[in-house]
Amino acid sequence: MKVSPSLLSADFCHLGEELDFINDSEADMLHIDIMDGVFVPNISFGFPVLKYVKERCKKPLDVHLMIVEPQKFVNEVRETGAEVMTVHYEACVHLNRVVQQIHNAGMKAGVSINPATPVCLLKDILAEVDLVLLMSVNPGFGGQKFIPGTIQKVKELRELIATTGSNALIEVDGGVNDQTGAQLAQAGADIAVAGNYVFKSTNRSQAIHSLKVL
Ligand code: DX5
Ligand code: ZN
């Protein structure tokens, strides 16, 4: 699988060194979690911090917006140099328009669904998006336990992608480690987001490698 370590679990006192570690690692992308304290019950970091991440990080940025009205920040996300901008299905009244705005800004468009949102609701947007991010925890915090029903959702999404002629990649976020990662890979996931499993590990390079080989 491709691996997108989540910066949320990094040591922010040593942000530069953490980014150097990512640059030298086997990671395919860097996952960036933006929270607003409204869509999710937590606040992470914002665009002033990402300005420095952009300067130091050599890997593509995979930006996950857990905010209401994400369409208001398309330009700000583009300024971070993001390769992918992912918005929540639950946060967008006019999701098709938001996806168009992301594409018009020159980024790949991702759509994320919470654990209680069924995969079938994505049917009419799948052909338009580059990535679907399945939340395998309730968004807002790192270090939570993987919700097992996500495996079945990956399988359903894999089938729906095939029947709708979509090219979307399947990314999974929350509680991913080598064990849950193995089940996800087998079910058809393309990208694993991993926060605590990578950054809190005593051997971070090995943690990334253990997901890469799945
Ligand atoms: C949670 C975030 C995740 C989080 C994952 O709301 O979207 O990206 O950083 O952290 P772990 O891998 O520790 O569950
Ligand atoms: Zn995330």
GROMACS .gro file of C-alpha atoms and ligand atoms in nm:
model
  229
    1MET     CA    1   0.000   0.000   0.000
    2LYS     CA    2   0.092   0.362  -0.027
    3VAL     CA    3   0.156   0.523   0.310
    4SER     CA    4   0.057   0.870   0.425
    5PRO     CA    5   0.186   0.935   0.780
    6SER     CA    6  -0.035   1.178   0.972
    7LEU     CA    7   0.148   1.486   1.097
    8LEU     CA    8  -0.105   1.517   1.381
    9SER     CA    9   0.095   1.262   1.583
   10ALA     CA   10   0.433   1.430   1.523
   11ASP     CA   11   0.636   1.618   1.784
   12PHE     CA   12   0.558   1.984   1.709
   13CYS     CA   13   0.852   2.105   1.917
   14HIS     CA   14   1.069   1.947   1.649
   15LEU     CA   15   0.859   1.999   1.339
   16GLY     CA   16   1.157   2.052   1.107
   17GLU     CA   17   1.325   1.728   1.215
   18GLU     CA   18   0.995   1.542   1.190
   19LEU     CA   19   0.959   1.661   0.830
   20ASP     CA   20   1.318   1.563   0.753
   21PHE     CA   21   1.235   1.215   0.878
   22ILE     CA   22   0.938   1.202   0.640
   23ASN     CA   23   1.154   1.331   0.352
   24ASP     CA   24   1.407   1.051   0.406
   25SER     CA   25   1.143   0.781   0.462
   26GLU     CA   26   0.951   0.548   0.234
   27ALA     CA   27   0.634   0.753   0.291
   28ASP     CA   28   0.446   0.836  -0.030
   29MET     CA   29   0.273   1.148   0.107
   30LEU     CA   30   0.227   1.346   0.425
   31HIS     CA   31  -0.126   1.353   0.568
   32ILE     CA   32  -0.229   1.690   0.710
   33ASP     CA   33  -0.534   1.707   0.941
   34ILE     CA   34  -0.705   2.045   0.966
   35MET     CA   35  -0.979   2.073   1.231
   36ASP     CA   36  -1.209   2.358   1.327
   37GLY     CA   37  -1.366   2.263   1.660
   38VAL     CA   38  -1.707   2.267   1.488
   39PHE     CA   39  -1.716   1.978   1.241
   40VAL     CA   40  -1.504   1.779   1.488
   41PRO     CA   41  -1.460   1.830   1.864
   42ASN     CA   42  -1.096   1.934   1.836
   43ILE     CA   43  -0.873   2.200   1.678
   44SER     CA   44  -0.538   2.108   1.522
   45PHE     CA   45  -0.331   2.360   1.327
   46GLY     CA   46  -0.390   2.595   1.038
   47PHE     CA   47  -0.241   2.763   0.735
   48PRO     CA   48   0.032   2.969   0.909
   49VAL     CA   49   0.187   2.639   1.024
   50LEU     CA   50   0.145   2.478   0.682
   51LYS     CA   51   0.344   2.758   0.522
   52TYR     CA   52   0.650   2.617   0.700
   53VAL     CA   53   0.554   2.257   0.630
   54LYS     CA   54   0.542   2.343   0.259
   55GLU     CA   55   0.893   2.493   0.272
   56ARG     CA   56   1.048   2.191   0.441
   57CYS     CA   57   0.850   1.887   0.324
   58LYS     CA   58   0.951   1.727  -0.005
   59LYS     CA   59   0.667   1.473  -0.016
   60PRO     CA   60   0.325   1.552  -0.166
   61LEU     CA   61   0.080   1.692   0.087
   62ASP     CA   62  -0.247   1.504   0.141
   63VAL     CA   63  -0.469   1.763   0.312
   64HIS     CA   64  -0.773   1.636   0.506
   65LEU     CA   65  -1.013   1.913   0.603
   66MET     CA   66  -1.234   1.829   0.900
   67ILE     CA   67  -1.409   2.164   0.887
   68VAL     CA   68  -1.748   2.306   0.797
   69GLU     CA   69  -1.773   2.500   0.470
   70PRO     CA   70  -1.441   2.375   0.331
   71GLN     CA   71  -1.514   2.549  -0.001
   72LYS     CA   72  -1.413   2.875   0.167
   73PHE     CA   73  -1.052   2.754   0.194
   74VAL     CA   74  -0.976   2.614  -0.151
   75ASN     CA   75  -0.729   2.895  -0.226
   76GLU     CA   76  -0.556   2.862   0.111
   77VAL     CA   77  -0.513   2.488   0.060
   78ARG     CA   78  -0.375   2.547  -0.290
   79GLU     CA   79  -0.123   2.791  -0.137
   80THR     CA   80   0.013   2.506   0.076
   81GLY     CA   81   0.113   2.329  -0.247
   82ALA     CA   82  -0.122   2.040  -0.164
   83GLU     CA   83  -0.150   1.760  -0.416
   84VAL     CA   84  -0.483   1.639  -0.278
   85MET     CA   85  -0.754   1.837  -0.097
   86THR     CA   86  -1.004   1.613   0.080
   87VAL     CA   87  -1.336   1.744   0.213
   88HIS     CA   88  -1.605   1.566   0.410
   89TYR     CA   89  -1.924   1.452   0.241
   90GLU     CA   90  -2.106   1.548   0.564
   91ALA     CA   91  -1.968   1.905   0.549
   92CYS     CA   92  -2.067   1.993   0.191
   93VAL     CA   93  -2.421   2.083   0.084
   94HIS     CA   94  -2.304   2.123  -0.277
   95LEU     CA   95  -2.037   1.856  -0.296
   96ASN     CA   96  -2.024   1.843  -0.676
   97ARG     CA   97  -1.948   2.216  -0.689
   98VAL     CA   98  -1.677   2.188  -0.421
   99VAL     CA   99  -1.510   1.906  -0.615
  100GLN     CA  100  -1.514   2.127  -0.927
  101GLN     CA  101  -1.362   2.415  -0.731
  102ILE     CA  102  -1.079   2.190  -0.607
  103HIS     CA  103  -1.008   2.070  -0.962
  104ASN     CA  104  -1.022   2.424  -1.098
  105ALA     CA  105  -0.760   2.518  -0.840
  106GLY     CA  106  -0.531   2.251  -0.988
  107MET     CA  107  -0.552   1.994  -0.709
  108LYS     CA  108  -0.677   1.638  -0.690
  109ALA     CA  109  -1.012   1.614  -0.514
  110GLY     CA  110  -1.082   1.375  -0.229
  111VAL     CA  111  -1.409   1.307  -0.047
  112SER     CA  112  -1.419   1.159   0.301
  113ILE     CA  113  -1.701   0.983   0.485
  114ASN     CA  114  -1.742   0.931   0.859
  115PRO     CA  115  -1.786   0.580   1.002
  116ALA     CA  116  -2.168   0.613   1.015
  117THR     CA  117  -2.203   0.736   0.656
  118PRO     CA  118  -2.272   0.457   0.405
  119VAL     CA  119  -2.051   0.409   0.100
  120CYS     CA  120  -2.357   0.400  -0.133
  121LEU     CA  121  -2.408   0.776  -0.084
  122LEU     CA  122  -2.092   0.834  -0.289
  123LYS     CA  123  -2.238   0.675  -0.603
  124ASP     CA  124  -2.311   0.998  -0.791
  125ILE     CA  125  -1.983   1.171  -0.707
  126LEU     CA  126  -1.739   0.880  -0.750
  127ALA     CA  127  -1.666   0.937  -1.118
  128GLU     CA  128  -1.565   1.297  -1.037
  129VAL     CA  129  -1.320   1.234  -0.753
  130ASP     CA  130  -0.959   1.121  -0.739
  131LEU     CA  131  -0.970   0.975  -0.391
  132VAL     CA  132  -1.215   0.853  -0.127
  133LEU     CA  133  -1.102   0.873   0.234
  134LEU     CA  134  -1.286   0.625   0.455
  135MET     CA  135  -1.271   0.724   0.821
  136SER     CA  136  -1.206   0.417   1.034
  137VAL     CA  137  -1.244   0.619   1.357
  138ASN     CA  138  -1.468   0.913   1.443
  139PRO     CA  139  -1.259   1.207   1.321
  140GLY     CA  140  -1.098   1.453   1.558
  141PHE     CA  141  -0.822   1.267   1.741
  142GLY     CA  142  -0.520   1.050   1.675
  143GLY     CA  143  -0.459   0.724   1.857
  144GLN     CA  144  -0.813   0.584   1.850
  145LYS     CA  145  -0.917   0.224   1.796
  146PHE     CA  146  -0.990   0.104   1.443
  147ILE     CA  147  -1.361   0.041   1.372
  148PRO     CA  148  -1.372  -0.313   1.222
  149GLY     CA  149  -1.675  -0.246   0.997
  150THR     CA  150  -1.444  -0.036   0.780
  151ILE     CA  151  -1.311  -0.352   0.615
  152GLN     CA  152  -1.654  -0.424   0.468
  153LYS     CA  153  -1.683  -0.061   0.357
  154VAL     CA  154  -1.356  -0.090   0.165
  155LYS     CA  155  -1.493  -0.397  -0.017
  156GLU     CA  156  -1.820  -0.218  -0.099
  157LEU     CA  157  -1.636   0.089  -0.219
  158ARG     CA  158  -1.404  -0.120  -0.437
  159GLU     CA  159  -1.713  -0.267  -0.610
  160LEU     CA  160  -1.884   0.072  -0.646
  161ILE     CA  161  -1.568   0.221  -0.799
  162ALA     CA  162  -1.565  -0.058  -1.056
  163THR     CA  163  -1.933  -0.021  -1.146
  164THR     CA  164  -1.919   0.359  -1.177
  165GLY     CA  165  -1.604   0.361  -1.390
  166SER     CA  166  -1.428   0.578  -1.132
  167ASN     CA  167  -1.049   0.602  -1.098
  168ALA     CA  168  -1.068   0.700  -0.731
  169LEU     CA  169  -0.809   0.564  -0.493
  170ILE     CA  170  -0.925   0.427  -0.157
  171GLU     CA  171  -0.753   0.577   0.147
  172VAL     CA  172  -0.828   0.472   0.505
  173ASP     CA  173  -0.769   0.690   0.811
  174GLY     CA  174  -0.773   0.605   1.180
  175GLY     CA  175  -0.628   0.326   1.393
  176VAL     CA  176  -0.421   0.184   1.109
  177ASN     CA  177  -0.130  -0.041   1.205
  178ASP     CA  178   0.033  -0.347   1.049
  179GLN     CA  179  -0.259  -0.571   1.151
  180THR     CA  180  -0.552  -0.355   1.052
  181GLY     CA  181  -0.344  -0.246   0.751
  182ALA     CA  182  -0.312  -0.606   0.631
  183GLN     CA  183  -0.691  -0.649   0.639
  184LEU     CA  184  -0.739  -0.319   0.457
  185ALA     CA  185  -0.491  -0.411   0.186
  186GLN     CA  186  -0.662  -0.744   0.135
  187ALA     CA  187  -1.002  -0.570   0.109
  188GLY     CA  188  -0.867  -0.341  -0.164
  189ALA     CA  189  -0.744  -0.022   0.003
  190ASP     CA  190  -0.475   0.175  -0.183
  191ILE     CA  191  -0.344   0.419   0.078
  192ALA     CA  192  -0.300   0.386   0.454
  193VAL     CA  193  -0.296   0.695   0.675
  194ALA     CA  194  -0.106   0.626   0.997
  195GLY     CA  195  -0.048   0.870   1.280
  196ASN     CA  196   0.035   0.705   1.611
  197TYR     CA  197   0.151   0.382   1.451
  198VAL     CA  198   0.431   0.571   1.275
  199PHE     CA  199   0.518   0.867   1.497
  200LYS     CA  200   0.487   0.693   1.837
  201SER     CA  201   0.679   0.387   1.722
  202THR     CA  202   1.029   0.315   1.852
  203ASN     CA  203   1.124   0.225   1.494
  204ARG     CA  204   0.938   0.466   1.270
  205SER     CA  205   1.104   0.365   0.944
  206GLN     CA  206   1.013   0.004   1.008
  207ALA     CA  207   0.654   0.106   1.090
  208ILE     CA  208   0.624   0.278   0.752
  209HIS     CA  209   0.793  -0.015   0.579
  210SER     CA  210   0.553  -0.264   0.742
  211LEU     CA  211   0.261  -0.085   0.572
  212LYS     CA  212   0.440  -0.036   0.240
  213VAL     CA  213   0.486  -0.409   0.191
  214LEU     CA  214   0.117  -0.493   0.243
  215DX5     C1  215  -0.829   1.175   1.290
  215DX5     C2  216  -0.738   1.212   1.178
  215DX5     C3  217  -0.635   1.111   1.151
  215DX5     C4  218  -0.541   1.082   1.266
  215DX5     C5  219  -0.507   0.937   1.257
  215DX5     O1  220  -0.937   1.258   1.293
  215DX5     O2  221  -0.811   1.232   1.057
  215DX5     O3  222  -0.561   1.140   1.032
  215DX5     O4  223  -0.423   1.159   1.263
  215DX5     O5  224  -0.431   0.901   1.367
  215DX5     P1  225  -0.408   0.749   1.408
  215DX5     O6  226  -0.341   0.682   1.293
  215DX5     O7  227  -0.321   0.761   1.531
  215DX5     O8  228  -0.543   0.690   1.436
  216ZN      ZN  229  -0.693   1.249   0.864
   0.00000   0.00000   0.00000
